[in-house]
Amino acid sequence: METQIIELEKKYWQGMENHDYLMVKKLTHFPCIIASKNGVQSVDEAKFRKMFESGDGDKIKVVNFSNVESQLVGENTAVLGYIIELAIAGDKQKAAIKCACTSTWIKENSSWVCALHTEAELVHQ
């Protein structure tokens, strides 16, 4: 089960990388909670779409996905943490950034969806 959650997280990032809103939406529980350098917020589907579409200027590229820790908390809840390295596609001038991320996945209507995601940019890479 934990392997399935890790693969779903990677699929989520693939959707972000490919700017595939429908894939990302399908993998998201609404409202979801997002915590990042911009603070903490509960995001409904309309706000999520607006945020997703506003990020169209810079296309991210997933460089690396590592140090994955996952745990099945119950039959319908899983948590994971990992390090992700991201670059701006086509921009070799900007250095890739590394973030420590966590996600909480819940089983809803027999499908796994992400209900909480956090990102913290690593200072010492």
PDB file of C-alpha atoms in Angstrom:
ATOM      1  CA  MET A   1       0.000   0.000   0.000  1.00  0.00           C
ATOM      2  CA  GLU A   2       2.809   2.437   0.872  1.00  0.00           C
ATOM      3  CA  THR A   3       4.388   1.841  -2.553  1.00  0.00           C
ATOM      4  CA  GLN A   4       1.067   2.790  -4.165  1.00  0.00           C
ATOM      5  CA  ILE A   5       0.992   6.091  -2.236  1.00  0.00           C
ATOM      6  CA  ILE A   6       4.569   6.905  -3.265  1.00  0.00           C
ATOM      7  CA  GLU A   7       3.660   6.241  -6.898  1.00  0.00           C
ATOM      8  CA  LEU A   8       0.585   8.482  -6.580  1.00  0.00           C
ATOM      9  CA  GLU A   9       2.762  11.274  -5.159  1.00  0.00           C
ATOM     10  CA  LYS A  10       5.130  10.920  -8.121  1.00  0.00           C
ATOM     11  CA  LYS A  11       2.136  10.942 -10.483  1.00  0.00           C
ATOM     12  CA  TYR A  12       0.933  14.147  -8.792  1.00  0.00           C
ATOM     13  CA  TRP A  13       4.319  15.797  -9.456  1.00  0.00           C
ATOM     14  CA  GLN A  14       4.251  14.494 -13.026  1.00  0.00           C
ATOM     15  CA  GLY A  15       0.897  16.261 -13.418  1.00  0.00           C
ATOM     16  CA  MET A  16       2.421  19.459 -12.045  1.00  0.00           C
ATOM     17  CA  GLU A  17       5.406  19.112 -14.369  1.00  0.00           C
ATOM     18  CA  ASN A  18       3.173  18.503 -17.411  1.00  0.00           C
ATOM     19  CA  HIS A  19       0.741  21.208 -16.273  1.00  0.00           C
ATOM     20  CA  ASP A  20      -2.042  18.595 -16.380  1.00  0.00           C
ATOM     21  CA  TYR A  21      -4.779  20.119 -14.232  1.00  0.00           C
ATOM     22  CA  LEU A  22      -7.210  17.220 -14.672  1.00  0.00           C
ATOM     23  CA  MET A  23      -4.672  14.698 -13.344  1.00  0.00           C
ATOM     24  CA  VAL A  24      -3.753  16.861 -10.365  1.00  0.00           C
ATOM     25  CA  LYS A  25      -7.417  17.635  -9.613  1.00  0.00           C
ATOM     26  CA  LYS A  26      -8.272  13.911  -9.687  1.00  0.00           C
ATOM     27  CA  LEU A  27      -5.577  13.269  -7.062  1.00  0.00           C
ATOM     28  CA  THR A  28      -6.631  16.130  -4.737  1.00  0.00           C
ATOM     29  CA  HIS A  29      -9.173  16.160  -1.908  1.00  0.00           C
ATOM     30  CA  PHE A  30     -11.095  19.452  -1.677  1.00  0.00           C
ATOM     31  CA  PRO A  31     -10.770  21.464   0.351  1.00  0.00           C
ATOM     32  CA  CYS A  32      -7.094  20.626   0.768  1.00  0.00           C
ATOM     33  CA  ILE A  33      -4.581  22.233   3.110  1.00  0.00           C
ATOM     34  CA  ILE A  34      -1.344  23.601   1.717  1.00  0.00           C
ATOM     35  CA  ALA A  35       1.580  24.852   3.817  1.00  0.00           C
ATOM     36  CA  SER A  36       4.527  26.561   2.120  1.00  0.00           C
ATOM     37  CA  LYS A  37       6.767  29.603   2.396  1.00  0.00           C
ATOM     38  CA  ASN A  38       3.602  31.617   1.677  1.00  0.00           C
ATOM     39  CA  GLY A  39       1.867  30.354   4.820  1.00  0.00           C
ATOM     40  CA  VAL A  40      -0.936  27.878   5.499  1.00  0.00           C
ATOM     41  CA  GLN A  41      -4.235  27.850   3.674  1.00  0.00           C
ATOM     42  CA  SER A  42      -7.298  25.742   3.098  1.00  0.00           C
ATOM     43  CA  VAL A  43      -7.969  25.635  -0.631  1.00  0.00           C
ATOM     44  CA  ASP A  44     -11.250  24.779  -2.349  1.00  0.00           C
ATOM     45  CA  GLU A  45     -11.361  23.564  -5.937  1.00  0.00           C
ATOM     46  CA  ALA A  46     -11.937  27.015  -7.495  1.00  0.00           C
ATOM     47  CA  LYS A  47      -9.014  28.566  -5.597  1.00  0.00           C
ATOM     48  CA  PHE A  48      -6.840  25.539  -6.392  1.00  0.00           C
ATOM     49  CA  ARG A  49      -7.515  25.912 -10.114  1.00  0.00           C
ATOM     50  CA  LYS A  50      -6.685  29.627  -9.982  1.00  0.00           C
ATOM     51  CA  MET A  51      -3.408  28.879  -8.162  1.00  0.00           C
ATOM     52  CA  PHE A  52      -2.590  26.091 -10.604  1.00  0.00           C
ATOM     53  CA  GLU A  53      -3.242  28.249 -13.656  1.00  0.00           C
ATOM     54  CA  SER A  54      -1.310  31.228 -12.287  1.00  0.00           C
ATOM     55  CA  GLY A  55       1.817  29.032 -12.183  1.00  0.00           C
ATOM     56  CA  ASP A  56       1.803  28.509 -15.944  1.00  0.00           C
ATOM     57  CA  GLY A  57       4.637  30.982 -16.571  1.00  0.00           C
ATOM     58  CA  ASP A  58       7.398  28.815 -15.133  1.00  0.00           C
ATOM     59  CA  LYS A  59       7.292  25.129 -16.032  1.00  0.00           C
ATOM     60  CA  ILE A  60       8.834  23.008 -13.311  1.00  0.00           C
ATOM     61  CA  LYS A  61      11.008  20.007 -13.973  1.00  0.00           C
ATOM     62  CA  VAL A  62      11.344  17.306 -11.326  1.00  0.00           C
ATOM     63  CA  VAL A  63      15.065  16.582 -11.126  1.00  0.00           C
ATOM     64  CA  ASN A  64      15.091  14.134  -8.233  1.00  0.00           C
ATOM     65  CA  PHE A  65      12.743  12.472  -5.720  1.00  0.00           C
ATOM     66  CA  SER A  66      14.603  10.969  -2.748  1.00  0.00           C
ATOM     67  CA  ASN A  67      14.738  10.116   0.959  1.00  0.00           C
ATOM     68  CA  VAL A  68      11.142   8.885   0.936  1.00  0.00           C
ATOM     69  CA  GLU A  69       9.613   7.911   4.264  1.00  0.00           C
ATOM     70  CA  SER A  70       6.056   6.600   4.255  1.00  0.00           C
ATOM     71  CA  GLN A  71       3.661   5.161   6.764  1.00  0.00           C
ATOM     72  CA  LEU A  72       0.184   3.703   6.540  1.00  0.00           C
ATOM     73  CA  VAL A  73      -1.574   5.234   9.565  1.00  0.00           C
ATOM     74  CA  GLY A  74      -4.854   3.383   9.057  1.00  0.00           C
ATOM     75  CA  GLU A  75      -6.521   1.539   6.243  1.00  0.00           C
ATOM     76  CA  ASN A  76      -7.709   4.875   4.786  1.00  0.00           C
ATOM     77  CA  THR A  77      -4.837   7.222   5.709  1.00  0.00           C
ATOM     78  CA  ALA A  78      -1.192   7.366   4.661  1.00  0.00           C
ATOM     79  CA  VAL A  79       1.528   9.940   5.234  1.00  0.00           C
ATOM     80  CA  LEU A  80       4.823  10.446   3.496  1.00  0.00           C
ATOM     81  CA  GLY A  81       7.793  12.766   3.544  1.00  0.00           C
ATOM     82  CA  TYR A  82      10.546  13.163   0.976  1.00  0.00           C
ATOM     83  CA  ILE A  83      13.059  15.490  -0.610  1.00  0.00           C
ATOM     84  CA  ILE A  84      12.288  16.813  -4.079  1.00  0.00           C
ATOM     85  CA  GLU A  85      14.642  18.711  -6.327  1.00  0.00           C
ATOM     86  CA  LEU A  86      12.973  21.051  -8.811  1.00  0.00           C
ATOM     87  CA  ALA A  87      14.303  23.143 -11.674  1.00  0.00           C
ATOM     88  CA  ILE A  88      12.676  25.599 -14.034  1.00  0.00           C
ATOM     89  CA  ALA A  89      12.413  23.777 -17.374  1.00  0.00           C
ATOM     90  CA  GLY A  90      14.619  25.388 -20.012  1.00  0.00           C
ATOM     91  CA  ASP A  91      16.359  27.744 -17.563  1.00  0.00           C
ATOM     92  CA  LYS A  92      19.901  26.565 -16.941  1.00  0.00           C
ATOM     93  CA  GLN A  93      20.735  29.922 -15.271  1.00  0.00           C
ATOM     94  CA  LYS A  94      18.643  29.235 -12.163  1.00  0.00           C
ATOM     95  CA  ALA A  95      19.902  26.614  -9.759  1.00  0.00           C
ATOM     96  CA  ALA A  96      17.563  23.772  -8.899  1.00  0.00           C
ATOM     97  CA  ILE A  97      15.948  24.022  -5.483  1.00  0.00           C
ATOM     98  CA  LYS A  98      15.428  21.269  -2.963  1.00  0.00           C
ATOM     99  CA  CYS A  99      12.364  21.072  -0.766  1.00  0.00           C
ATOM    100  CA  ALA A 100      11.376  18.824   2.089  1.00  0.00           C
ATOM    101  CA  CYS A 101       7.753  17.842   1.437  1.00  0.00           C
ATOM    102  CA  THR A 102       5.074  15.968   3.319  1.00  0.00           C
ATOM    103  CA  SER A 103       1.690  14.762   2.122  1.00  0.00           C
ATOM    104  CA  THR A 104      -1.285  13.122   3.751  1.00  0.00           C
ATOM    105  CA  TRP A 105      -3.328  10.837   1.515  1.00  0.00           C
ATOM    106  CA  ILE A 106      -6.812   9.603   2.365  1.00  0.00           C
ATOM    107  CA  LYS A 107      -8.922   6.941   0.728  1.00  0.00           C
ATOM    108  CA  GLU A 108     -12.158   8.504  -0.480  1.00  0.00           C
ATOM    109  CA  ASN A 109     -14.742   6.596  -2.551  1.00  0.00           C
ATOM    110  CA  SER A 110     -12.178   3.808  -3.118  1.00  0.00           C
ATOM    111  CA  SER A 111      -9.574   6.253  -4.544  1.00  0.00           C
ATOM    112  CA  TRP A 112      -6.568   7.799  -2.834  1.00  0.00           C
ATOM    113  CA  VAL A 113      -6.435  11.614  -2.796  1.00  0.00           C
ATOM    114  CA  CYS A 114      -4.062  14.124  -1.225  1.00  0.00           C
ATOM    115  CA  ALA A 115      -5.671  16.142   1.579  1.00  0.00           C
ATOM    116  CA  LEU A 116      -2.578  17.952   2.919  1.00  0.00           C
ATOM    117  CA  HIS A 117       0.709  18.972   1.327  1.00  0.00           C
ATOM    118  CA  THR A 118       3.612  20.908   2.807  1.00  0.00           C
ATOM    119  CA  GLU A 119       6.807  22.220   1.230  1.00  0.00           C
ATOM    120  CA  ALA A 120       9.815  23.745   2.940  1.00  0.00           C
ATOM    121  CA  GLU A 121      12.716  24.917   0.811  1.00  0.00           C
ATOM    122  CA  LEU A 122      15.975  23.542   2.151  1.00  0.00           C
ATOM    123  CA  VAL A 123      18.512  26.209   3.051  1.00  0.00           C
ATOM    124  CA  HIS A 124      21.509  23.873   3.235  1.00  0.00           C
ATOM    125  CA  GLN A 125      21.439  21.743   0.150  1.00  0.00           C
TER     126      GLN A 125
END
